[in-house]
Short mmCIF file of C-alpha atoms in Angstrom, two decimals:
data_model
loop_
_atom_site.label_atom_id
_atom_site.label_comp_id
_atom_site.label_asym_id
_atom_site.label_seq_id
_atom_site.Cartn_x
_atom_site.Cartn_y
_atom_site.Cartn_z
CA MET D 257 16.69 8.38 2.98
CA SER D 258 18.73 5.40 4.17
CA GLN D 259 18.79 1.91 2.71
CA ILE D 260 17.77 -0.74 5.21
CA SER D 261 19.85 -3.88 4.84
CA ARG D 262 18.20 -7.27 4.37
CA PRO D 263 18.64 -9.76 7.23
CA LEU D 264 20.97 -12.66 6.54
CA TYR D 265 19.44 -16.11 6.32
CA THR D 266 21.33 -18.82 8.16
CA VAL D 267 23.30 -21.50 6.34
CA GLY D 268 21.13 -24.10 8.03
CA ALA D 269 17.97 -22.53 6.66
CA LEU D 270 19.38 -22.41 3.14
CA VAL D 271 20.60 -26.02 3.31
CA ALA D 272 17.22 -27.15 4.62
CA SER D 273 15.50 -25.29 1.81
CA ALA D 274 17.75 -26.97 -0.77
CA LEU D 275 17.01 -30.40 0.70
CA THR D 276 13.31 -29.58 0.63
CA LEU D 277 13.54 -28.74 -3.06
CA LEU D 278 15.28 -32.03 -3.81
CA THR D 279 12.67 -33.92 -1.83
CA LEU D 280 9.84 -32.32 -3.73
CA GLY D 281 11.42 -33.27 -7.05
CA ALA D 282 9.92 -31.98 -10.27
CA GLN D 283 7.17 -29.41 -9.96
CA THR D 284 3.70 -30.17 -11.22
CA ALA D 285 2.27 -28.88 -14.48
CA HIS D 286 1.07 -25.86 -12.49
CA ALA D 287 4.64 -24.76 -11.74
CA GLN D 288 5.07 -21.03 -12.33
CA SER D 289 1.89 -20.99 -14.41
CA VAL D 290 0.08 -18.85 -11.83
CA PHE D 291 1.52 -16.23 -9.51
CA PHE D 292 0.63 -13.27 -7.29
CA ASN D 293 0.25 -10.15 -9.40
CA GLU D 294 -1.02 -7.56 -6.90
CA VAL D 295 -2.11 -7.67 -3.25
CA LEU D 296 -3.57 -4.93 -1.06
CA PHE D 297 -3.29 -6.20 2.49
CA ASN D 298 -3.28 -2.93 4.42
CA PRO D 299 -5.69 -0.39 2.91
CA PRO D 300 -5.78 3.10 4.44
CA GLY D 301 -8.42 3.21 7.16
CA ALA D 302 -10.69 0.19 7.45
CA ASP D 303 -9.41 -3.07 5.94
CA ASN D 304 -12.77 -4.77 5.57
CA GLY D 305 -14.23 -4.23 2.11
CA PHE D 306 -11.01 -3.01 0.51
CA GLU D 307 -8.52 -5.88 0.71
CA TYR D 308 -7.90 -7.92 -2.42
CA ILE D 309 -5.57 -10.49 -3.95
CA GLU D 310 -4.96 -10.55 -7.69
CA LEU D 311 -3.50 -13.66 -9.33
CA ALA D 312 -2.19 -13.93 -12.88
CA SER D 313 -1.56 -16.92 -15.14
CA THR D 314 0.90 -17.17 -17.99
CA LEU D 315 -1.88 -18.53 -20.21
CA PRO D 316 -5.50 -17.30 -20.36
CA SER D 317 -8.32 -19.28 -18.76
CA THR D 318 -6.03 -21.46 -16.63
CA SER D 319 -7.70 -23.95 -14.29
CA LEU D 320 -6.51 -23.74 -10.69
CA THR D 321 -7.75 -27.21 -9.77
CA GLY D 322 -5.83 -28.67 -6.84
CA LEU D 323 -4.28 -25.38 -5.76
CA THR D 324 -4.58 -23.54 -2.45
CA LEU D 325 -3.63 -19.97 -1.55
CA LEU D 326 -1.89 -19.80 1.81
CA ILE D 327 -0.83 -16.91 4.01
CA MET D 328 1.75 -17.92 6.62
CA GLU D 329 2.60 -15.80 9.63
CA GLY D 330 6.13 -14.41 9.49
CA GLU D 331 6.23 -12.50 12.77
CA ASN D 332 8.70 -14.03 15.21
CA VAL D 333 5.96 -15.51 17.43
CA PRO D 334 3.98 -17.45 16.20
CA ALA D 335 5.96 -17.59 12.96
CA GLY D 336 5.06 -20.46 10.63
CA THR D 337 1.35 -20.50 11.47
CA VAL D 338 -1.14 -20.79 8.60
CA ASP D 339 -3.37 -17.70 8.90
CA GLN D 340 -5.37 -18.22 5.71
CA ALA D 341 -6.01 -21.20 3.42
CA ILE D 342 -8.20 -20.37 0.42
CA SER D 343 -9.05 -23.20 -1.92
CA LEU D 344 -8.64 -22.25 -5.58
CA ASN D 345 -9.95 -25.61 -6.72
CA SER D 346 -13.06 -24.31 -8.53
CA PHE D 347 -11.49 -21.17 -10.00
CA VAL D 348 -10.26 -20.38 -13.49
CA THR D 349 -8.31 -17.28 -14.47
CA GLY D 350 -10.00 -14.97 -16.96
CA SER D 351 -9.50 -14.61 -20.68
CA ASN D 352 -6.89 -11.96 -19.81
CA GLY D 353 -5.15 -14.32 -17.37
CA LEU D 354 -6.31 -12.51 -14.22
CA LEU D 355 -8.26 -13.66 -11.17
CA LEU D 356 -9.37 -11.06 -8.62
CA LEU D 357 -10.23 -12.22 -5.11
CA ARG D 358 -11.95 -9.28 -3.40
CA ASP D 359 -13.98 -8.97 -0.23
CA SER D 360 -16.53 -6.55 -1.69
CA ALA D 361 -17.64 -5.13 -5.02
CA THR D 362 -15.75 -1.89 -4.40
CA PHE D 363 -13.30 -2.38 -7.27
CA THR D 364 -14.33 -2.70 -10.91
CA PRO D 365 -12.02 -5.06 -12.80
CA ALA D 366 -11.17 -5.06 -16.49
CA PRO D 367 -13.36 -7.07 -18.89
CA GLY D 368 -12.11 -10.62 -19.09
CA THR D 369 -11.01 -10.82 -15.45
CA SER D 370 -12.44 -13.65 -13.35
CA VAL D 371 -13.81 -12.26 -10.09
CA VAL D 372 -14.55 -13.95 -6.77
CA THR D 373 -16.18 -11.84 -4.05
CA ALA D 374 -15.96 -13.24 -0.53
CA ASP D 375 -14.96 -11.82 2.83
CA PHE D 376 -11.44 -12.52 4.04
CA ALA D 377 -12.08 -14.03 7.44
CA PRO D 378 -10.09 -12.99 9.32
CA ASP D 379 -8.81 -9.91 7.49
CA ILE D 380 -5.39 -10.26 5.90
CA GLU D 381 -2.90 -9.64 8.69
CA ASN D 382 -0.40 -6.81 8.40
CA GLY D 383 3.28 -7.32 9.11
CA ALA D 384 5.64 -10.06 7.98
CA ASN D 385 3.94 -12.75 5.89
CA THR D 386 4.61 -15.40 3.27
CA PHE D 387 2.00 -15.68 0.49
CA LEU D 388 1.99 -19.07 -1.24
CA ILE D 389 0.19 -20.91 -4.01
CA VAL D 390 0.65 -24.61 -3.33
CA ASP D 391 -0.48 -27.88 -4.85
CA GLY D 392 -1.89 -30.70 -2.74
CA PHE D 393 -2.41 -28.84 0.55
CA THR D 394 -3.13 -31.21 3.45
CA GLY D 395 -2.71 -28.84 6.39
CA SER D 396 -5.12 -26.64 8.31
CA VAL D 397 -5.59 -23.03 9.35
CA GLY D 398 -4.13 -22.26 12.76
CA THR D 399 -1.48 -24.97 12.66
CA ASP D 400 2.05 -23.82 13.51
CA TYR D 401 4.53 -25.52 11.16
CA ASP D 402 7.54 -23.85 12.80
CA ALA D 403 6.98 -24.68 16.44
CA ASN D 404 10.48 -23.69 17.57
CA ASN D 405 10.44 -20.46 15.52
CA ASP D 406 13.77 -21.06 13.80
CA GLY D 407 12.62 -20.10 10.30
CA ILE D 408 12.56 -23.70 9.03
CA LEU D 409 9.25 -25.51 8.56
CA ASP D 410 8.98 -28.67 10.65
CA SER D 411 6.91 -30.39 7.96
CA LEU D 412 5.49 -29.52 4.55
CA PRO D 413 1.68 -29.68 4.34
CA TRP D 414 1.70 -29.61 0.53
CA THR D 415 2.99 -31.53 -2.47
CA SER D 416 4.75 -28.60 -4.13
CA VAL D 417 5.01 -24.82 -4.11
CA VAL D 418 3.83 -23.26 -7.36
CA SER D 419 4.83 -19.67 -6.57
CA GLY D 420 4.83 -17.10 -3.81
CA PHE D 421 6.42 -14.10 -2.18
CA GLY D 422 7.31 -13.03 1.32
CA TYR D 423 8.50 -9.97 3.19
CA ILE D 424 9.61 -8.98 6.67
CA ASP D 425 8.92 -5.75 8.49
CA ASN D 426 10.76 -6.02 11.79
CA ALA D 427 14.14 -7.67 11.40
CA SER D 428 15.36 -6.99 14.92
CA GLY D 429 12.45 -6.00 17.13
CA SER D 430 9.80 -7.56 19.35
CA GLY D 431 12.19 -10.09 20.83
CA GLY D 432 12.94 -12.13 17.73
CA THR D 433 13.43 -12.39 13.99
CA ASP D 434 10.77 -12.39 11.28
CA TYR D 435 10.87 -15.08 8.59
CA VAL D 436 9.97 -15.82 4.99
CA TYR D 437 9.08 -19.48 4.44
CA ALA D 438 9.26 -22.06 1.62
CA LEU D 439 12.62 -20.82 0.35
CA PRO D 440 13.91 -21.01 -2.35
CA ASN D 441 10.54 -21.35 -4.06
CA VAL D 442 9.32 -17.86 -3.18
CA GLU D 443 10.44 -14.35 -3.96
CA VAL D 444 11.81 -12.45 -0.96
CA VAL D 445 10.74 -8.81 -1.32
CA GLY D 446 12.17 -5.86 0.60
CA PRO D 447 12.85 -4.66 3.22
CA GLN D 448 11.86 -1.23 2.07
CA THR D 449 13.81 1.98 2.24
CA GLY D 450 12.53 4.81 4.38
CA SER D 451 12.17 5.71 8.01
CA PRO D 452 12.37 2.63 10.24
CA ASN D 453 9.33 1.19 11.96
CA GLY D 454 10.45 0.19 15.44
CA GLY D 455 12.58 -2.85 14.65
CA GLY D 456 14.31 -1.42 11.62
CA VAL D 457 12.15 -1.47 8.49
CA VAL D 458 8.81 -0.21 7.25
CA THR D 459 5.55 -2.16 7.35
CA PRO D 460 4.27 -2.27 3.75
CA ASP D 461 0.69 -1.84 2.59
CA ALA D 462 0.73 -3.64 -0.73
CA TYR D 463 2.61 -5.83 -3.21
CA ALA D 464 2.77 -5.62 -7.00
CA ARG D 465 4.63 -7.54 -9.67
CA ILE D 466 5.91 -5.10 -12.27
CA ASN D 467 7.86 -6.18 -15.35
CA GLY D 468 8.61 -9.54 -13.73
CA THR D 469 9.82 -8.15 -10.39
CA GLY D 470 7.91 -7.98 -7.12
CA TYR D 471 7.82 -4.88 -4.93
CA VAL D 472 6.32 -4.00 -1.56
CA PHE D 473 5.50 -0.44 -0.59
CA ARG D 474 3.42 1.97 1.43
CA ILE D 475 0.59 3.65 -0.46
CA ASN D 476 -0.83 7.14 -0.75
CA GLY D 477 -4.56 7.70 -1.16
CA ALA D 478 -7.82 6.99 0.63
CA ASN D 479 -10.45 4.26 0.27
CA PRO D 480 -11.68 3.29 -2.26
CA GLY D 481 -8.65 4.54 -4.19
CA PRO D 482 -6.90 5.20 -6.41
CA TYR D 483 -3.83 4.12 -4.47
CA THR D 484 -0.36 5.22 -5.55
CA VAL D 485 3.08 4.10 -4.42
CA ASN D 486 4.63 6.27 -1.74
CA PRO D 487 8.08 6.95 -3.25
CA ASN D 488 9.64 7.29 0.20
CA PHE D 489 8.65 3.77 1.26
CA VAL D 490 9.20 1.33 -1.60
CA SER D 491 11.46 -1.70 -2.01
CA GLY D 492 12.75 -0.66 -5.43
CA ALA D 493 12.76 2.17 -7.95
CA GLY D 494 10.89 0.05 -10.50
CA ALA D 495 7.62 0.66 -8.64
CA THR D 496 7.95 4.44 -8.49
CA GLY D 497 4.91 6.09 -10.08
CA TYR D 498 2.85 2.90 -9.92
CA VAL D 499 -0.91 3.07 -9.37
CA LEU D 500 -2.64 -0.06 -8.07
CA THR D 501 -4.94 -1.67 -10.64
CA PRO D 502 -7.16 -4.31 -8.99
CA GLY D 503 -8.38 -6.68 -11.68
CA SER D 504 -6.44 -4.99 -14.48
CA ALA D 505 -2.97 -5.37 -15.98
CA ASN D 506 -0.12 -3.81 -14.02
CA VAL D 507 1.19 -0.77 -15.87
CA VAL D 508 3.68 1.86 -14.67
CA ALA D 509 3.18 5.42 -15.88
CA THR D 510 6.30 6.44 -17.77
CA VAL D 511 7.79 9.90 -18.20
CA PRO D 512 9.73 10.68 -21.41
CA GLU D 513 13.49 10.71 -20.95
CA PRO D 514 14.96 14.23 -20.71
CA THR D 515 16.89 13.72 -23.95
CA THR D 516 13.69 12.74 -25.74
CA VAL D 517 11.90 15.82 -24.45
CA ALA D 518 14.84 18.00 -25.43
CA LEU D 519 15.00 16.55 -28.95
CA PHE D 520 11.26 17.04 -29.35
CA GLY D 521 11.63 20.64 -28.19
CA PHE D 522 14.51 21.35 -30.56
CA GLY D 523 12.58 19.77 -33.41
CA LEU D 524 9.55 21.88 -32.63
CA LEU D 525 11.63 25.07 -32.48
CA GLY D 526 13.36 24.12 -35.72
CA GLY D 527 10.01 23.64 -37.42
CA ILE D 528 8.81 27.04 -36.22
CA ALA D 529 12.00 28.73 -37.43
CA LEU D 530 11.73 27.06 -40.83
CA LYS D 531 8.14 28.17 -41.15
CA ILE D 532 9.10 31.76 -40.29
CA ARG D 533 11.88 31.79 -42.90
CA ARG D 534 9.52 30.46 -45.56
CA SER D 535 6.93 33.08 -44.64
CA ARG D 536 9.49 35.86 -45.01
CA ARG D 537 10.61 34.59 -48.43
CA SER D 538 7.06 34.41 -49.71
CA ALA D 539 6.44 37.96 -48.50
#
């Protein structure tokens, strides 16, 4: 299994991003208080009825007033176009800090999770994307904010970026380069390892934030789940063994370290031997 290298971002893009950050100034009180926790954007089989976006807040019952969830196209043409703009203005995260946006009642969340059921129209697009939570959105769906497709937004239709993540899936194919936008305010995830998909990397199915780090990966399983991480197509070892948990806390199944298992085994054998010796003495 070969490691696919991450594309280099141009100096111009990084400088522009730094200037953007200075222009925005201090973040609002929302900054980093809410983030993407888990997203299933490419379910096996039909997408409709099985896609979901899970948000998490650092504090329980956090109001999302003034915030908008954006999905920006990252494919080389038409990169920079707003595909989805979902107002979070009337939503509050649950007592456990989670908000589940689902397009059907297929998944049963944990008690305490706030749930919003509404169809994603259109369905969440596969391929390179940037997922953003922004404050003060003034733009519109369908608008291309990177008209010359150079990876730098021509204008910023928001006051500030609260959090986000982005990934590419085709660094060198289809006649151009894929982009992640709103740097450096978003987490760039991947590319994945595994067999290449045309242009050089693998198209992921899902995203999850595990122990503070985001991962993208292909999944194993069939609708309506459970869905598990495909270990051959994952952006990092920290997601290995993960099972998607829509509306519940993200937990990775752990296996005891070999030394721990060995010590337990030796202790068990020692206990058996001691018991045998005592039995012989009493006899």
